[in-house]
Amino acid sequence: MKPKISDVAKVAGVSPTTVSRVLNNRGYIGEETRKKVNDAMKELNYYPNDIARSLYIKKTFLIGVIFPTTGNPFYGQLIFHLENYANSLGYKVLLCNSQGREDKEKSYLHMLQRNQVDGIIAGAHNRGIEEYDIPNLPVVGFDRYLSKNTPVISSDNYEGGKQATQLLLDKGCSKIIHINGPIDLETPANLRRTAYEDVLRDNNMLPITYETEWANEEVIRRLFDEHPDCDGIFASDDMIASVVLREAKKRKISTPNQLKVIGYDGTETIRTLLPELSTVEQPIKGIAEKAVDLLIKQIDGAWNGDQLEYTLPVKLIDSETTSLQKGEK
Amino acid sequence: MKPKISDVAKVAGVSPTTVSRVLNNRGYIGEETRKKVNDAMKELNYYPNDIARSLYIKKTFLIGVIFPTTGNPFYGQLIFHLENYANSLGYKVLLCNSQGREDKEKSYLHMLQRNQVDGIIAGAHNRGIEEYDIPNLPVVGFDRYLSKNTPVISSDNYEGGKQATQLLLDKGCSKIIHINGPIDLETPANLRRTAYEDVLRDNNMLPITYETEWANEEVIRRLFDEHPDCDGIFASDDMIASVVLREAKKRKISTPNQLKVIGYDGTETIRTLLPELSTVEQPIKGIAEKAVDLLIKQIDGAWNGDQLEYTLPVKLIDSETTSLQKGEK
DNA sequence: TTCCACATGTCAACCGGTTGACATAAATAG
DNA sequence: CTATTTATGTCAACCGGTTGACATGTGGAA
């Protein structure tokens, strides 16, 4: 059986209360006693039962993290930073892969409540769920409006969309098409599209947007079929951009000569595997830290609740797929 | 304050014990009573406190998962499947990104014990830690020997290494170099290297292996500098392979004509971003499910402990970077 | 000498749900 | 009409650590 406080007390020759005092640094403790207790803990390989502790103090130091899947490099990296930063602040992460499925997300939400998590960070690409309005449960959203009172962290989607579109224009594209996720998702990421449309209209060009949930080849083939004269594509994520590049290659459309492509996200994985892809890099680490900070502020009751949206700057990466070719304007 | 069992009992007009009976389906319960209780729970938005429950039943349904980082597509995907499958069996996942750092891994190990996890799944690329020999704590390793009694899941590393090397040979390569992780890590993944060396020696060729912890450009540049006549590279993971491809391109070495390259892992991410890369695909989902099954078997005391190594089959993907070019033999 | 900071012990309540023992009563079966 | 099954209540112990109240005893300062 696992040793408990009373076992440690017995070995150390002190009372259980004293052990608890050592554990929590409360009251007066003599140096030798502290040593005896610590030695006993080591000898018994004792680790305090945090479950019991949590029950009494009504705090678990657990945070639930709900995202579509760690398998996607963007979320994988975001979750890495979330966990890493949370850990450095003494919090632990309960992982939930919702796969964008409403039913899974709901059941995770219940599970997290049963497990008495101190707070939840939930992320983009899930359909609307009203149930995030949980009394006394701090929540932070990423690129996603969860309820009227939950703060949302995003990168500067409008600015990113604007810069990406403007870059294609500057590099001489005359027919620019945008590929985005489904617009019915209520997410700040839609601002990328808004920015794209604004920039095009400002330049008297017609915005055309294709919608696709994932990096769906079929949609991209359709795009090429319907717009053979397209010479610039702004994809709302790098995976989609890479499929675009591939399809262009298949059709002997040269990049960047005939077609310029820019993606979105700029994960380390993409920067390693596909450094030639121009993209808009999101500050993933910054997003993660902001989200955790904000959540813990809520947990500690130190959040005044006035600012609901937090926007972090993006960085344009002008790489080979948008290079200005000689001979072009 | 959060409602508790006694609050539910009050609203439903029954005793706390009856509520518990409904919750756990124990003893006799009348249909109307069950309904009254369920209604009361809904009305109060009641979720049983699993912390309290765990304390009594001495079981948390938590499993700790320790891997270098969810940011890497391979681990990200593996962890996705681990969580997903564990979830389907009623278990929850506590996420730990060790970053391959021994100190972090140790502190995670202690954290997990304090949190009373039912078991731990830990993965490759961490240096040796003796402390995995924890009495009464089920552990499963992935591609990593944790202690003499912990079972290890791996894909068939020897077969994978053999097939990869053989493929390069079959496609006509005459000087094949291998790039691997540090050999001092005690992992079954070293069998990839063993297989490579065996195959080369069987063909009277000299095995040459470069070691690198990560996808390190410098090592790869050195390889090209020192062996300009190399015409086949077997990289022990796809990230490294992609850096090889890039360096080759930089040096105007054409792939696959002058140089054939094959990687290892075959994650979805790589298959999407770099489908031209030949690789050895690991059965990630299968690995995850086997690991969870084995862990839960241990937890349930249903593991006899006789078989310590579990090997799953790999799949060779012969794509463009190893294509046989016309004109070559 | 007196008082107070320091050090430790004893005891019991508490966190919220689980479980077994036992009591009671209605419905159903033999 | 009795025996059994079904349905529910009361009560208390328990899981393991936390905390406050209170007692006791030491040594040093005033």
Tab-separated table of C-alpha atoms in Angstrom, chain B residues 99-297:
chain	number	residue	atom	x	y	z
B	99	GLN	CA	11.366	17.881	-24.097
B	100	GLY	CA	13.770	15.011	-23.687
B	101	ARG	CA	15.055	16.620	-20.514
B	102	GLU	CA	15.814	14.304	-17.673
B	103	ASP	CA	15.022	16.833	-14.958
B	104	LYS	CA	11.629	17.621	-16.437
B	105	GLU	CA	10.859	13.957	-16.834
B	106	LYS	CA	11.692	13.251	-13.222
B	107	SER	CA	9.551	16.050	-11.923
B	108	TYR	CA	6.676	14.921	-14.136
B	109	LEU	CA	7.063	11.449	-12.735
B	110	HIS	CA	6.675	12.790	-9.207
B	111	MET	CA	3.778	14.986	-10.201
B	112	LEU	CA	1.964	12.031	-11.706
B	113	GLN	CA	2.454	10.000	-8.563
B	114	ARG	CA	1.123	12.788	-6.404
B	115	ASN	CA	-1.878	12.928	-8.665
B	116	GLN	CA	-2.504	9.239	-8.187
B	117	VAL	CA	-2.569	8.357	-11.864
B	118	ASP	CA	-3.576	4.777	-12.556
B	119	GLY	CA	-0.707	4.324	-15.003
B	120	ILE	CA	1.871	5.961	-17.239
B	121	ILE	CA	2.771	5.740	-20.906
B	122	ALA	CA	6.159	7.191	-21.692
B	123	GLY	CA	7.946	7.567	-24.941
B	124	ALA	CA	11.120	7.644	-26.834
B	125	HIS	CA	14.016	10.034	-26.958
B	126	ASN	CA	14.569	10.579	-23.310
B	127	ARG	CA	17.732	9.498	-21.618
B	128	GLY	CA	17.716	6.676	-19.136
B	129	ILE	CA	15.799	7.188	-15.966
B	130	GLU	CA	15.909	4.463	-13.373
B	131	GLU	CA	12.979	5.844	-11.506
B	132	TYR	CA	10.384	4.182	-13.673
B	133	ASP	CA	10.516	1.172	-11.433
B	134	ILE	CA	7.638	2.296	-9.287
B	135	PRO	CA	5.956	-0.361	-7.183
B	136	ASN	CA	2.291	-0.832	-8.049
B	137	LEU	CA	2.344	1.692	-10.849
B	138	PRO	CA	1.656	0.234	-14.289
B	139	VAL	CA	3.906	1.654	-16.990
B	140	VAL	CA	4.175	1.083	-20.719
B	141	GLY	CA	7.030	2.348	-22.844
B	142	PHE	CA	7.074	3.285	-26.479
B	143	ASP	CA	10.332	2.600	-28.303
B	144	ARG	CA	12.087	2.808	-25.001
B	145	TYR	CA	13.261	0.442	-22.300
B	146	LEU	CA	12.131	1.900	-19.011
B	147	SER	CA	12.940	-0.839	-16.554
B	148	LYS	CA	13.395	-4.582	-16.689
B	149	ASN	CA	9.733	-5.252	-16.084
B	150	THR	CA	7.993	-2.633	-18.141
B	151	PRO	CA	6.630	-3.760	-21.473
B	152	VAL	CA	7.710	-1.877	-24.588
B	153	ILE	CA	5.726	-1.219	-27.718
B	154	SER	CA	7.585	-0.552	-30.944
B	155	SER	CA	6.997	-0.746	-34.606
B	156	ASP	CA	9.148	-3.297	-36.334
B	157	ASN	CA	12.272	-1.179	-36.388
B	158	TYR	CA	14.544	-3.864	-37.721
B	159	GLU	CA	12.227	-4.729	-40.575
B	160	GLY	CA	11.697	-1.034	-41.318
B	161	GLY	CA	15.409	-0.350	-41.437
B	162	LYS	CA	15.937	-3.389	-43.576
B	163	GLN	CA	13.252	-2.524	-46.078
B	164	ALA	CA	14.386	1.078	-46.351
B	165	THR	CA	17.986	0.100	-46.979
B	166	GLN	CA	17.015	-2.674	-49.358
B	167	LEU	CA	14.845	-0.269	-51.310
B	168	LEU	CA	17.762	2.087	-51.871
B	169	LEU	CA	19.870	-0.849	-52.967
B	170	ASP	CA	17.198	-2.125	-55.308
B	171	LYS	CA	16.910	1.290	-56.841
B	172	GLY	CA	20.573	1.170	-57.702
B	173	CYS	CA	22.295	3.159	-54.984
B	174	SER	CA	25.932	2.309	-54.497
B	175	LYS	CA	26.854	4.479	-51.541
B	176	ILE	CA	24.186	4.589	-48.873
B	177	ILE	CA	24.520	6.656	-45.722
B	178	HIS	CA	22.340	6.474	-42.648
B	179	ILE	CA	21.388	9.316	-40.338
B	180	ASN	CA	20.237	8.343	-36.885
B	181	GLY	CA	19.634	9.676	-33.387
B	182	PRO	CA	22.301	9.286	-30.728
B	183	ILE	CA	23.108	5.627	-30.242
B	184	ASP	CA	23.551	5.920	-26.502
B	185	LEU	CA	19.794	6.113	-26.110
B	186	GLU	CA	18.658	2.650	-25.203
B	187	THR	CA	15.831	2.302	-27.652
B	188	PRO	CA	14.549	-0.357	-29.994
B	189	ALA	CA	14.765	2.334	-32.672
B	190	ASN	CA	18.466	1.534	-32.800
B	191	LEU	CA	17.432	-1.604	-34.650
B	192	ARG	CA	16.875	0.569	-37.693
B	193	ARG	CA	20.566	1.230	-37.691
B	194	THR	CA	21.435	-2.384	-36.988
B	195	ALA	CA	19.328	-3.477	-39.920
B	196	TYR	CA	20.947	-0.879	-42.153
B	197	GLU	CA	24.373	-2.099	-41.192
B	198	ASP	CA	23.432	-5.743	-41.645
B	199	VAL	CA	22.021	-5.177	-45.088
B	200	LEU	CA	25.013	-3.166	-46.234
B	201	ARG	CA	27.475	-5.706	-44.942
B	202	ASP	CA	25.513	-8.494	-46.597
B	203	ASN	CA	26.125	-6.593	-49.811
B	204	ASN	CA	29.748	-5.944	-49.100
B	205	MET	CA	29.255	-2.251	-48.593
B	206	LEU	CA	30.573	-0.067	-45.829
B	207	PRO	CA	27.954	1.296	-43.425
B	208	ILE	CA	28.347	4.958	-42.553
B	209	THR	CA	26.140	6.526	-39.924
B	210	TYR	CA	25.803	10.156	-38.927
B	211	GLU	CA	24.275	10.922	-35.578
B	212	THR	CA	22.138	13.904	-34.804
B	213	GLU	CA	19.707	14.640	-32.027
B	214	TRP	CA	17.398	16.796	-34.105
B	215	ALA	CA	16.963	17.757	-37.717
B	216	ASN	CA	20.290	19.530	-37.575
B	217	GLU	CA	21.371	21.214	-40.788
B	218	GLU	CA	24.973	21.342	-39.801
B	219	VAL	CA	25.335	17.590	-39.560
B	220	ILE	CA	23.742	17.209	-42.938
B	221	ARG	CA	26.019	19.769	-44.532
B	222	ARG	CA	28.951	17.891	-43.111
B	223	LEU	CA	27.623	14.677	-44.563
B	224	PHE	CA	27.422	16.193	-48.027
B	225	ASP	CA	30.867	17.751	-47.700
B	226	GLU	CA	32.487	14.554	-46.571
B	227	HIS	CA	30.698	12.246	-48.983
B	228	PRO	CA	29.968	14.039	-52.254
B	229	ASP	CA	29.620	10.673	-53.966
B	230	CYS	CA	26.793	9.514	-51.732
B	231	ASP	CA	23.746	8.508	-53.786
B	232	GLY	CA	21.378	7.156	-51.146
B	233	ILE	CA	20.377	8.400	-47.728
B	234	PHE	CA	18.250	6.623	-45.180
B	235	ALA	CA	17.201	9.113	-42.504
B	236	SER	CA	15.734	7.789	-39.296
B	237	ASP	CA	12.934	10.299	-39.388
B	238	ASP	CA	11.085	12.311	-41.980
B	239	MET	CA	12.049	15.706	-40.607
B	240	ILE	CA	15.702	14.884	-41.088
B	241	ALA	CA	14.931	13.491	-44.522
B	242	SER	CA	13.265	16.740	-45.483
B	243	VAL	CA	16.306	18.731	-44.443
B	244	VAL	CA	18.427	16.378	-46.528
B	245	LEU	CA	16.227	17.015	-49.536
B	246	ARG	CA	16.528	20.729	-49.017
B	247	GLU	CA	20.299	20.667	-48.706
B	248	ALA	CA	20.537	18.517	-51.818
B	249	LYS	CA	18.436	21.019	-53.722
B	250	LYS	CA	20.663	23.811	-52.501
B	251	ARG	CA	23.671	21.943	-53.829
B	252	LYS	CA	21.970	21.236	-57.133
B	253	ILE	CA	22.023	17.544	-56.478
B	254	SER	CA	18.906	16.255	-58.164
B	255	THR	CA	16.532	13.930	-56.408
B	256	PRO	CA	15.973	11.116	-57.161
B	257	ASN	CA	18.375	11.086	-60.129
B	258	GLN	CA	21.619	11.693	-58.310
B	259	LEU	CA	20.445	11.074	-54.791
B	260	LYS	CA	17.675	8.898	-53.406
B	261	VAL	CA	16.265	9.587	-49.992
B	262	ILE	CA	14.006	7.670	-47.665
B	263	GLY	CA	12.745	8.788	-44.261
B	264	TYR	CA	10.922	7.189	-41.372
B	265	ASP	CA	7.593	7.697	-39.589
B	266	GLY	CA	5.111	8.610	-42.309
B	267	THR	CA	2.861	10.834	-40.249
B	268	GLU	CA	-0.249	12.277	-41.822
B	269	THR	CA	1.364	15.679	-41.711
B	270	ILE	CA	4.337	14.531	-43.743
B	271	ARG	CA	2.167	12.593	-46.140
B	272	THR	CA	0.235	15.804	-46.767
B	273	LEU	CA	3.117	18.242	-46.882
B	274	LEU	CA	5.728	16.075	-48.519
B	275	PRO	CA	4.031	13.186	-50.297
B	276	GLU	CA	6.994	12.792	-52.624
B	277	LEU	CA	9.125	11.609	-49.731
B	278	SER	CA	9.598	7.863	-49.547
B	279	THR	CA	9.352	6.657	-46.007
B	280	VAL	CA	8.674	3.817	-43.644
B	281	GLU	CA	5.277	4.345	-42.127
B	282	GLN	CA	4.765	3.458	-38.484
B	283	PRO	CA	1.313	2.246	-37.463
B	284	ILE	CA	0.774	5.146	-35.097
B	285	LYS	CA	-2.829	4.397	-34.278
B	286	GLY	CA	-2.050	0.747	-33.705
B	287	ILE	CA	0.840	1.624	-31.442
B	288	ALA	CA	-1.337	3.939	-29.396
B	289	GLU	CA	-4.115	1.415	-28.980
B	290	LYS	CA	-1.743	-1.379	-28.104
B	291	ALA	CA	-0.100	0.828	-25.491
B	292	VAL	CA	-3.385	1.795	-23.900
B	293	ASP	CA	-4.704	-1.762	-23.982
B	294	LEU	CA	-1.572	-3.041	-22.344
B	295	LEU	CA	-1.608	-0.341	-19.705
B	296	ILE	CA	-5.214	-0.948	-18.791
B	297	LYS	CA	-4.585	-4.658	-18.670
